[in-house]
Amino acid sequence: MLLVVAMGAKADKWPDGTEMDAWFGKKEKVDVKQLGRPYVITDYGVAGDSTLVQTAAIQRVIDRCADEGGGVIVIPEGTFLSGALFFKPGTHLHVVGRLKGSNRIADFPVMLTRIEGETCKYFPALVNAYGVDGFTITGHGTIDGNGLRYWQDFWLRRQWNPACTNKDSQRPRLTYIANSKHVTIQDVHLVNSPFWTNHVYKSHHVRYLDCYIYAPTEHVWEQDSTKGAPSSDAIDIDACTDVLVSGCYMHVNDDAVVLKGGKGTWADQDSMNGDNQRILIENCTYGKVHGCLTLGSESLHNRNVVLRHCRTQDANRVLWLKMRPDTPQHYEYITVEDITGRCDRFLYIYPWTQFFKPEKRDDMPLSRCNNIVMKDIQVETPIMLDVKTSDKYQLTDFFLEGKILHLK
């Protein structure tokens, strides 16, 4: 690994020197009044009963809204229980009260979806949008995954079978957006997801603005108080381009912003997988998370990724590069700039071997990480750089720039 101390680059450019599009500077919130007619769900047959699962009744409102030309599905004051909901072109979601997920997996039908770097049959999320260009989630209310029973079932299953995978314990995500463009999720509280909190796949020009994303990091299982909400990633970005995460608070029992895109020895030849490019995370605050920005473990090619102007209160790691020996990976032109707070490690690079399945491939590309910049860092941490080398990957052109303050 080559480590160079150098001077910095301009903030309005991507790490590879190309111009950052003006879209990334547009932080204006979506005005819900401009999105069309409001459809307050209680005006259309949804009961104000917080104990009744009303998936079908809420879905009928979404379908009617789409059939009538589109508009905004409004969750009013109160708590409304539901299983999987599917938004359609022209529809949006505005949350004033609480949309709460059912804690019965039977309310989430098995279907073809995307999970853990694979396209396969699994369970949808509570809020789903497939091919819904311009989709928005607005409001200062709460989307609550109601995850406690799912978390407890997961840890019980792990106790019975320590080798069980995430998918073995059947859990829905909170939001899933796929094959969509010009999407905004703003202001909303996204909490207690049974599995990943937000998952966006094969989409572009997606914004997460001023969201509060939370899942407990302990005290969810009475047999072991150290257990938290398993695999409750804050935002999983999967084969996407042009994504902005700005002003968000993230505290989850796994990684915060995670770049995914596929896994396996032949993953680079599967059209369902893909790259992540032009990802900007800025002005965010991290509570307790495993990694502020994590590349992998189901990730192929990530280029032009910037994490800047953020504060970590209690991160295990700030930048985590998971190198999966069974997958060809290339992480390049990554900049981490102006980070303050505390963490256990700042940069962590390690071979990731959990549930991996190596296959024989004669032309297997060597995985690489290159042009990784850490600039103007002021953190309290016992370990600034924790880098494990391997013959399975190559590390080149790592840079420390500007003022680096490392307090033990």
Short mmCIF file of C-alpha atoms in Angstrom, two decimals:
data_model
loop_
_atom_site.label_atom_id
_atom_site.label_comp_id
_atom_site.label_asym_id
_atom_site.label_seq_id
_atom_site.Cartn_x
_atom_site.Cartn_y
_atom_site.Cartn_z
CA MET A 1 0.00 0.00 0.00
CA LEU A 2 1.40 3.42 -1.01
CA LEU A 3 0.67 6.24 1.48
CA VAL A 4 1.39 9.80 0.32
CA VAL A 5 0.97 13.11 2.17
CA ALA A 6 -0.17 15.74 -0.32
CA MET A 7 -2.32 18.85 -0.84
CA GLY A 8 -6.05 18.76 -1.48
CA ALA A 9 -8.39 19.17 -4.48
CA LYS A 10 -11.36 21.43 -5.12
CA ALA A 11 -14.63 20.52 -3.39
CA ASP A 12 -16.79 21.12 -6.49
CA LYS A 13 -15.16 18.26 -8.36
CA TRP A 14 -15.36 14.52 -7.99
CA PRO A 15 -12.23 12.75 -6.79
CA ASP A 16 -11.24 11.84 -10.36
CA GLY A 17 -11.29 15.55 -11.31
CA THR A 18 -14.55 15.61 -13.27
CA GLU A 19 -17.05 18.37 -12.54
CA MET A 20 -19.75 17.71 -9.96
CA ASP A 21 -23.13 18.37 -11.54
CA ALA A 22 -25.10 21.34 -10.17
CA TRP A 23 -27.88 18.91 -9.16
CA PHE A 24 -25.84 17.94 -6.09
CA GLY A 25 -26.08 21.51 -4.79
CA LYS A 26 -29.86 21.61 -4.97
CA LYS A 27 -31.05 21.06 -1.39
CA GLU A 28 -34.48 22.64 -1.83
CA LYS A 29 -37.21 20.51 -0.31
CA VAL A 30 -40.07 19.16 -2.37
CA ASP A 31 -43.27 21.18 -1.82
CA VAL A 32 -45.92 18.55 -1.20
CA LYS A 33 -48.64 20.98 -2.27
CA GLN A 34 -47.24 20.86 -5.79
CA LEU A 35 -47.47 17.07 -6.07
CA GLY A 36 -51.17 16.81 -6.74
CA ARG A 37 -54.39 16.05 -4.94
CA PRO A 38 -54.08 14.77 -1.33
CA TYR A 39 -55.64 11.40 -0.55
CA VAL A 40 -55.98 11.26 3.24
CA ILE A 41 -56.35 7.54 3.87
CA THR A 42 -59.04 7.92 6.54
CA ASP A 43 -61.23 9.67 3.96
CA TYR A 44 -61.19 6.52 1.84
CA GLY A 45 -62.20 3.75 4.20
CA VAL A 46 -59.06 3.24 6.30
CA ALA A 47 -60.04 2.96 9.95
CA GLY A 48 -58.36 4.92 12.70
CA ASP A 49 -57.57 1.71 14.57
CA SER A 50 -53.92 1.23 15.59
CA THR A 51 -54.45 -2.50 16.26
CA LEU A 52 -55.89 -3.46 12.86
CA VAL A 53 -53.65 -4.44 9.95
CA GLN A 54 -55.11 -2.52 6.98
CA THR A 55 -52.84 -3.39 4.07
CA ALA A 56 -55.63 -3.94 1.54
CA ALA A 57 -57.53 -0.79 2.51
CA ILE A 58 -54.43 1.42 2.22
CA GLN A 59 -53.42 -0.23 -1.07
CA ARG A 60 -56.87 0.56 -2.47
CA VAL A 61 -56.24 4.24 -1.76
CA ILE A 62 -52.90 4.08 -3.58
CA ASP A 63 -54.49 2.30 -6.55
CA ARG A 64 -57.36 4.80 -6.70
CA CYS A 65 -54.91 7.70 -6.57
CA ALA A 66 -52.96 6.25 -9.50
CA ASP A 67 -56.14 5.54 -11.49
CA GLU A 68 -57.33 9.10 -11.00
CA GLY A 69 -54.16 10.68 -12.32
CA GLY A 70 -51.89 10.64 -9.31
CA GLY A 71 -51.47 12.57 -6.09
CA VAL A 72 -50.30 12.25 -2.51
CA ILE A 73 -51.20 9.46 -0.11
CA VAL A 74 -51.45 11.13 3.31
CA ILE A 75 -50.95 9.24 6.57
CA PRO A 76 -52.76 11.51 9.05
CA GLU A 77 -52.31 11.76 12.82
CA GLY A 78 -52.57 8.38 14.47
CA THR A 79 -50.99 4.97 13.95
CA PHE A 80 -51.85 2.81 10.95
CA LEU A 81 -50.68 -0.82 10.68
CA SER A 82 -49.88 -2.34 7.30
CA GLY A 83 -48.02 -5.02 5.42
CA ALA A 84 -46.27 -4.41 2.08
CA LEU A 85 -47.55 -1.38 0.13
CA PHE A 86 -46.76 -0.75 -3.54
CA PHE A 87 -46.73 2.80 -4.86
CA LYS A 88 -47.46 3.42 -8.52
CA PRO A 89 -46.38 6.04 -11.06
CA GLY A 90 -47.76 9.44 -10.13
CA THR A 91 -48.27 8.59 -6.46
CA HIS A 92 -46.36 9.96 -3.47
CA LEU A 93 -46.34 9.42 0.29
CA HIS A 94 -46.76 12.16 2.92
CA VAL A 95 -46.48 11.05 6.54
CA VAL A 96 -47.97 13.15 9.32
CA GLY A 97 -48.71 10.39 11.84
CA ARG A 98 -47.21 6.91 11.98
CA LEU A 99 -47.23 4.23 9.29
CA LYS A 100 -46.33 1.07 11.19
CA GLY A 101 -45.35 -2.26 9.69
CA SER A 102 -47.03 -5.49 10.62
CA ASN A 103 -44.91 -7.82 12.74
CA ARG A 104 -46.27 -10.86 10.82
CA ILE A 105 -44.12 -11.85 7.84
CA ALA A 106 -47.28 -13.31 6.25
CA ASP A 107 -48.30 -9.70 5.50
CA PHE A 108 -45.32 -9.41 3.13
CA PRO A 109 -45.81 -11.72 0.11
CA VAL A 110 -42.84 -13.62 -1.33
CA MET A 111 -41.89 -12.08 -4.67
CA LEU A 112 -38.93 -11.41 -6.95
CA THR A 113 -36.88 -8.61 -5.40
CA ARG A 114 -33.32 -7.58 -4.72
CA ILE A 115 -31.53 -8.40 -1.47
CA GLU A 116 -27.91 -8.83 -0.34
CA GLY A 117 -26.44 -8.44 -3.81
CA GLU A 118 -28.79 -10.91 -5.47
CA THR A 119 -32.02 -10.77 -7.44
CA CYS A 120 -34.13 -13.54 -5.96
CA LYS A 121 -37.41 -14.40 -4.32
CA TYR A 122 -37.71 -12.76 -0.92
CA PHE A 123 -40.01 -10.41 0.96
CA PRO A 124 -40.77 -6.85 -0.14
CA ALA A 125 -40.44 -3.79 2.08
CA LEU A 126 -43.18 -1.96 3.93
CA VAL A 127 -43.00 0.89 1.37
CA ASN A 128 -42.15 -0.19 -2.21
CA ALA A 129 -41.77 1.87 -5.39
CA TYR A 130 -40.83 0.09 -8.62
CA GLY A 131 -40.38 2.32 -11.65
CA VAL A 132 -41.96 5.33 -9.95
CA ASP A 133 -40.11 8.30 -11.39
CA GLY A 134 -40.35 11.43 -9.26
CA PHE A 135 -41.47 9.45 -6.21
CA THR A 136 -41.33 11.35 -2.93
CA ILE A 137 -41.70 10.55 0.74
CA THR A 138 -42.30 13.73 2.73
CA GLY A 139 -43.61 14.86 6.10
CA HIS A 140 -42.25 14.95 9.64
CA GLY A 141 -44.11 11.83 10.71
CA THR A 142 -42.76 8.30 11.21
CA ILE A 143 -42.46 5.14 9.19
CA ASP A 144 -42.00 2.49 11.87
CA GLY A 145 -40.90 -1.03 10.96
CA ASN A 146 -42.16 -2.48 14.26
CA GLY A 147 -39.09 -4.69 14.26
CA LEU A 148 -38.93 -6.06 17.82
CA ARG A 149 -40.46 -9.48 17.11
CA TYR A 150 -38.33 -9.91 13.98
CA TRP A 151 -35.13 -9.01 15.88
CA GLN A 152 -35.92 -11.41 18.70
CA ASP A 153 -36.69 -14.19 16.22
CA PHE A 154 -33.37 -13.54 14.48
CA TRP A 155 -31.30 -13.81 17.66
CA LEU A 156 -33.22 -16.91 18.73
CA ARG A 157 -32.53 -18.51 15.34
CA ARG A 158 -28.85 -17.54 15.62
CA GLN A 159 -28.72 -19.19 19.02
CA TRP A 160 -30.13 -22.38 17.51
CA ASN A 161 -28.00 -22.19 14.34
CA PRO A 162 -24.98 -19.83 14.50
CA ALA A 163 -24.47 -20.25 10.74
CA CYS A 164 -27.92 -18.97 9.75
CA THR A 165 -27.86 -16.11 7.26
CA ASN A 166 -29.79 -12.86 7.23
CA LYS A 167 -32.24 -14.28 4.70
CA ASP A 168 -32.84 -17.38 6.79
CA SER A 169 -34.54 -15.14 9.32
CA GLN A 170 -37.48 -13.82 7.32
CA ARG A 171 -37.69 -10.05 7.68
CA PRO A 172 -38.94 -7.17 5.52
CA ARG A 173 -37.09 -3.92 4.85
CA LEU A 174 -38.61 -0.52 5.60
CA THR A 175 -38.39 1.16 2.16
CA TYR A 176 -37.35 -0.24 -1.23
CA ILE A 177 -37.09 1.91 -4.37
CA ALA A 178 -36.05 0.32 -7.66
CA ASN A 179 -35.62 1.41 -11.28
CA SER A 180 -36.70 4.95 -10.50
CA LYS A 181 -35.28 8.41 -11.08
CA HIS A 182 -35.58 11.83 -9.46
CA VAL A 183 -36.64 10.48 -6.08
CA THR A 184 -36.65 12.46 -2.83
CA ILE A 185 -37.08 11.19 0.73
CA GLN A 186 -37.07 14.15 3.12
CA ASP A 187 -37.65 15.01 6.78
CA VAL A 188 -39.34 11.73 7.70
CA HIS A 189 -38.43 9.53 10.68
CA LEU A 190 -37.48 6.03 9.50
CA VAL A 191 -37.21 3.78 12.52
CA ASN A 192 -37.18 0.22 13.86
CA SER A 193 -36.73 -1.57 10.55
CA PRO A 194 -36.79 -5.38 10.82
CA PHE A 195 -33.94 -5.57 8.27
CA TRP A 196 -32.29 -2.87 6.10
CA THR A 197 -33.94 0.51 6.64
CA ASN A 198 -33.68 2.05 3.16
CA HIS A 199 -32.69 0.19 -0.02
CA VAL A 200 -32.43 1.88 -3.41
CA TYR A 201 -31.59 -0.21 -6.49
CA LYS A 202 -30.75 0.65 -10.12
CA SER A 203 -32.00 4.21 -9.71
CA HIS A 204 -30.51 7.64 -10.30
CA HIS A 205 -30.84 11.18 -8.98
CA VAL A 206 -32.04 10.07 -5.57
CA ARG A 207 -31.96 12.40 -2.53
CA TYR A 208 -32.21 11.65 1.19
CA LEU A 209 -32.60 15.03 2.89
CA ASP A 210 -32.71 15.65 6.66
CA CYS A 211 -34.03 12.20 7.52
CA TYR A 212 -33.87 10.67 10.99
CA ILE A 213 -32.88 7.01 10.69
CA TYR A 214 -32.81 4.90 13.84
CA ALA A 215 -32.75 1.31 15.08
CA PRO A 216 -31.71 0.22 18.58
CA THR A 217 -28.18 -1.04 19.09
CA GLU A 218 -28.86 -3.02 22.27
CA HIS A 219 -31.57 -4.29 24.63
CA VAL A 220 -33.82 -5.95 22.03
CA TRP A 221 -33.43 -9.50 23.34
CA GLU A 222 -33.90 -10.36 26.98
CA GLN A 223 -31.46 -13.28 26.83
CA ASP A 224 -28.59 -10.95 25.88
CA SER A 225 -28.93 -7.22 26.49
CA THR A 226 -26.01 -6.44 24.16
CA LYS A 227 -28.03 -7.49 21.10
CA GLY A 228 -29.52 -4.79 18.89
CA ALA A 229 -31.54 -4.66 15.68
CA PRO A 230 -29.58 -6.99 13.34
CA SER A 231 -28.59 -5.76 9.86
CA SER A 232 -30.56 -2.53 10.18
CA ASP A 233 -28.38 -0.59 7.68
CA ALA A 234 -29.49 3.02 7.33
CA ILE A 235 -29.21 3.45 3.53
CA ASP A 236 -28.15 0.70 1.09
CA ILE A 237 -27.24 2.08 -2.35
CA ASP A 238 -27.27 -0.79 -4.85
CA ALA A 239 -26.06 -0.28 -8.45
CA CYS A 240 -27.07 3.40 -8.54
CA THR A 241 -25.72 6.65 -9.93
CA ASP A 242 -26.12 10.23 -8.70
CA VAL A 243 -27.24 9.84 -5.09
CA LEU A 244 -27.20 12.59 -2.45
CA VAL A 245 -27.45 11.94 1.30
CA SER A 246 -27.55 15.28 3.11
CA GLY A 247 -28.29 16.40 6.67
CA CYS A 248 -29.38 12.98 7.90
CA TYR A 249 -29.00 11.51 11.38
CA MET A 250 -28.17 7.80 11.42
CA HIS A 251 -28.01 5.46 14.42
CA VAL A 252 -28.42 1.78 13.56
CA ASN A 253 -27.08 -1.61 14.58
CA ASP A 254 -25.05 -2.05 11.40
CA ASP A 255 -23.54 0.19 8.73
CA ALA A 256 -24.94 3.62 7.89
CA VAL A 257 -24.47 4.36 4.16
CA VAL A 258 -23.53 1.14 2.34
CA LEU A 259 -22.60 0.71 -1.32
CA LYS A 260 -23.74 -2.58 -2.82
CA GLY A 261 -24.01 -3.95 -6.32
CA GLY A 262 -23.57 -7.70 -6.46
CA LYS A 263 -21.56 -10.58 -5.09
CA GLY A 264 -19.99 -13.83 -6.21
CA THR A 265 -17.20 -15.02 -8.47
CA TRP A 266 -19.15 -14.20 -11.65
CA ALA A 267 -21.00 -11.13 -10.33
CA ASP A 268 -19.36 -8.76 -12.82
CA GLN A 269 -21.01 -10.66 -15.69
CA ASP A 270 -24.56 -10.51 -14.32
CA SER A 271 -26.66 -7.69 -15.81
CA MET A 272 -28.75 -7.52 -12.63
CA ASN A 273 -25.68 -6.20 -10.83
CA GLY A 274 -23.92 -2.90 -11.39
CA ASP A 275 -21.69 -0.01 -10.39
CA ASN A 276 -22.23 2.85 -7.99
CA GLN A 277 -20.98 6.20 -9.27
CA ARG A 278 -21.25 9.81 -8.11
CA ILE A 279 -22.39 9.32 -4.53
CA LEU A 280 -22.24 12.35 -2.18
CA ILE A 281 -22.82 12.08 1.58
CA GLU A 282 -22.49 15.36 3.46
CA ASN A 283 -23.50 17.26 6.60
CA CYS A 284 -24.66 14.10 8.35
CA THR A 285 -24.42 13.07 11.99
CA TYR A 286 -23.76 9.49 13.04
CA GLY A 287 -24.76 8.07 16.39
CA LYS A 288 -23.69 4.48 16.95
CA VAL A 289 -23.01 2.69 13.65
CA HIS A 290 -20.66 -0.04 12.46
CA GLY A 291 -19.41 2.09 9.55
CA CYS A 292 -20.23 5.63 8.43
CA LEU A 293 -19.43 4.76 4.81
CA THR A 294 -19.02 1.10 3.90
CA LEU A 295 -18.11 -0.29 0.50
CA GLY A 296 -19.17 -3.94 0.40
CA SER A 297 -19.63 -6.65 1.28
CA GLU A 298 -21.87 -7.14 -1.78
CA SER A 299 -20.17 -4.60 -4.01
CA LEU A 300 -18.43 -4.61 -7.40
CA HIS A 301 -17.28 -1.22 -8.70
CA ASN A 302 -17.60 2.08 -6.84
CA ARG A 303 -16.21 5.29 -8.31
CA ASN A 304 -16.41 8.95 -7.32
CA VAL A 305 -17.74 8.69 -3.78
CA VAL A 306 -17.44 11.61 -1.34
CA LEU A 307 -18.13 11.67 2.41
CA ARG A 308 -17.64 15.19 3.79
CA HIS A 309 -18.52 17.67 6.54
CA CYS A 310 -19.87 14.97 8.87
CA ARG A 311 -19.67 14.28 12.58
CA THR A 312 -19.47 10.87 14.20
CA GLN A 313 -20.53 10.47 17.81
CA ASP A 314 -19.81 6.76 18.26
CA ALA A 315 -18.89 5.00 15.02
CA ASN A 316 -16.96 1.74 15.03
CA ARG A 317 -15.37 2.82 11.73
CA VAL A 318 -15.64 5.85 9.45
CA LEU A 319 -14.51 4.34 6.13
CA TRP A 320 -14.80 0.56 5.84
CA LEU A 321 -13.64 -1.20 2.69
CA LYS A 322 -14.90 -4.78 2.79
CA MET A 323 -12.84 -6.91 0.42
CA ARG A 324 -14.69 -10.07 -0.50
CA PRO A 325 -12.32 -12.83 -1.72
CA ASP A 326 -15.00 -14.50 -3.87
CA THR A 327 -16.00 -11.33 -5.76
CA PRO A 328 -14.09 -9.12 -8.25
CA GLN A 329 -14.16 -5.65 -6.67
CA HIS A 330 -12.81 -2.24 -7.61
CA TYR A 331 -13.14 0.73 -5.27
CA GLU A 332 -11.64 3.90 -6.71
CA TYR A 333 -11.65 7.67 -6.27
CA ILE A 334 -13.10 7.82 -2.79
CA THR A 335 -12.67 10.99 -0.70
CA VAL A 336 -13.41 11.36 3.01
CA GLU A 337 -13.09 15.00 4.06
CA ASP A 338 -13.71 17.20 7.11
CA ILE A 339 -14.80 14.54 9.60
CA THR A 340 -14.97 15.28 13.34
CA GLY A 341 -15.99 13.36 16.47
CA ARG A 342 -14.88 9.96 17.71
CA CYS A 343 -14.60 6.45 16.31
CA ASP A 344 -12.94 3.15 17.19
CA ARG A 345 -11.09 3.08 13.84
CA PHE A 346 -10.98 5.61 11.04
CA LEU A 347 -10.01 3.53 7.99
CA TYR A 348 -10.59 -0.22 8.10
CA ILE A 349 -9.71 -2.60 5.26
CA TYR A 350 -10.26 -6.29 5.83
CA PRO A 351 -11.00 -9.47 3.86
CA TRP A 352 -14.75 -10.17 4.26
CA THR A 353 -15.41 -13.90 4.48
CA GLN A 354 -18.84 -14.15 6.08
CA PHE A 355 -21.05 -16.46 4.01
CA PHE A 356 -18.81 -16.21 0.95
CA LYS A 357 -18.69 -18.95 -1.68
CA PRO A 358 -15.55 -18.95 -3.81
CA GLU A 359 -15.73 -20.69 -7.19
CA LYS A 360 -13.01 -21.54 -9.71
CA ARG A 361 -12.55 -18.86 -12.35
CA ASP A 362 -9.41 -18.85 -14.46
CA ASP A 363 -9.69 -15.17 -15.45
CA MET A 364 -10.69 -13.88 -11.99
CA PRO A 365 -9.72 -10.18 -11.87
CA LEU A 366 -7.58 -9.00 -8.98
CA SER A 367 -9.63 -6.75 -6.70
CA ARG A 368 -8.30 -3.22 -6.24
CA CYS A 369 -8.63 -0.09 -4.14
CA ASN A 370 -7.01 3.05 -5.50
CA ASN A 371 -7.08 6.82 -5.16
CA ILE A 372 -8.50 6.90 -1.65
CA VAL A 373 -8.15 10.36 -0.05
CA MET A 374 -8.58 11.26 3.63
CA LYS A 375 -8.49 15.01 4.08
CA ASP A 376 -8.81 17.43 7.02
CA ILE A 377 -9.68 14.78 9.58
CA GLN A 378 -10.10 15.71 13.27
CA VAL A 379 -11.22 12.65 15.16
CA GLU A 380 -10.62 11.04 18.50
CA THR A 381 -9.69 7.43 17.81
CA PRO A 382 -7.24 4.83 19.12
CA ILE A 383 -6.64 3.52 15.57
CA MET A 384 -6.39 5.80 12.55
CA LEU A 385 -5.48 3.16 9.96
CA ASP A 386 -6.25 -0.55 10.32
CA VAL A 387 -5.31 -2.15 7.02
CA LYS A 388 -5.06 -5.89 6.40
CA THR A 389 -3.25 -6.87 3.22
CA SER A 390 -4.01 -9.93 1.09
CA ASP A 391 -2.95 -11.54 -2.16
CA LYS A 392 -6.62 -11.27 -3.21
CA TYR A 393 -6.54 -7.48 -3.58
CA GLN A 394 -4.21 -4.60 -4.37
CA LEU A 395 -4.09 -1.26 -2.51
CA THR A 396 -2.52 1.75 -4.27
CA ASP A 397 -2.56 5.54 -4.06
CA PHE A 398 -3.91 6.21 -0.59
CA PHE A 399 -3.47 9.85 0.43
CA LEU A 400 -3.60 11.87 3.65
CA GLU A 401 -4.17 15.55 2.86
CA GLY A 402 -4.43 18.80 4.76
CA LYS A 403 -4.71 18.85 8.54
CA ILE A 404 -4.93 15.42 10.15
CA LEU A 405 -5.59 15.49 13.90
CA HIS A 406 -5.69 12.06 15.51
CA LEU A 407 -6.36 12.13 19.26
CA LYS A 408 -5.97 8.87 21.16
#
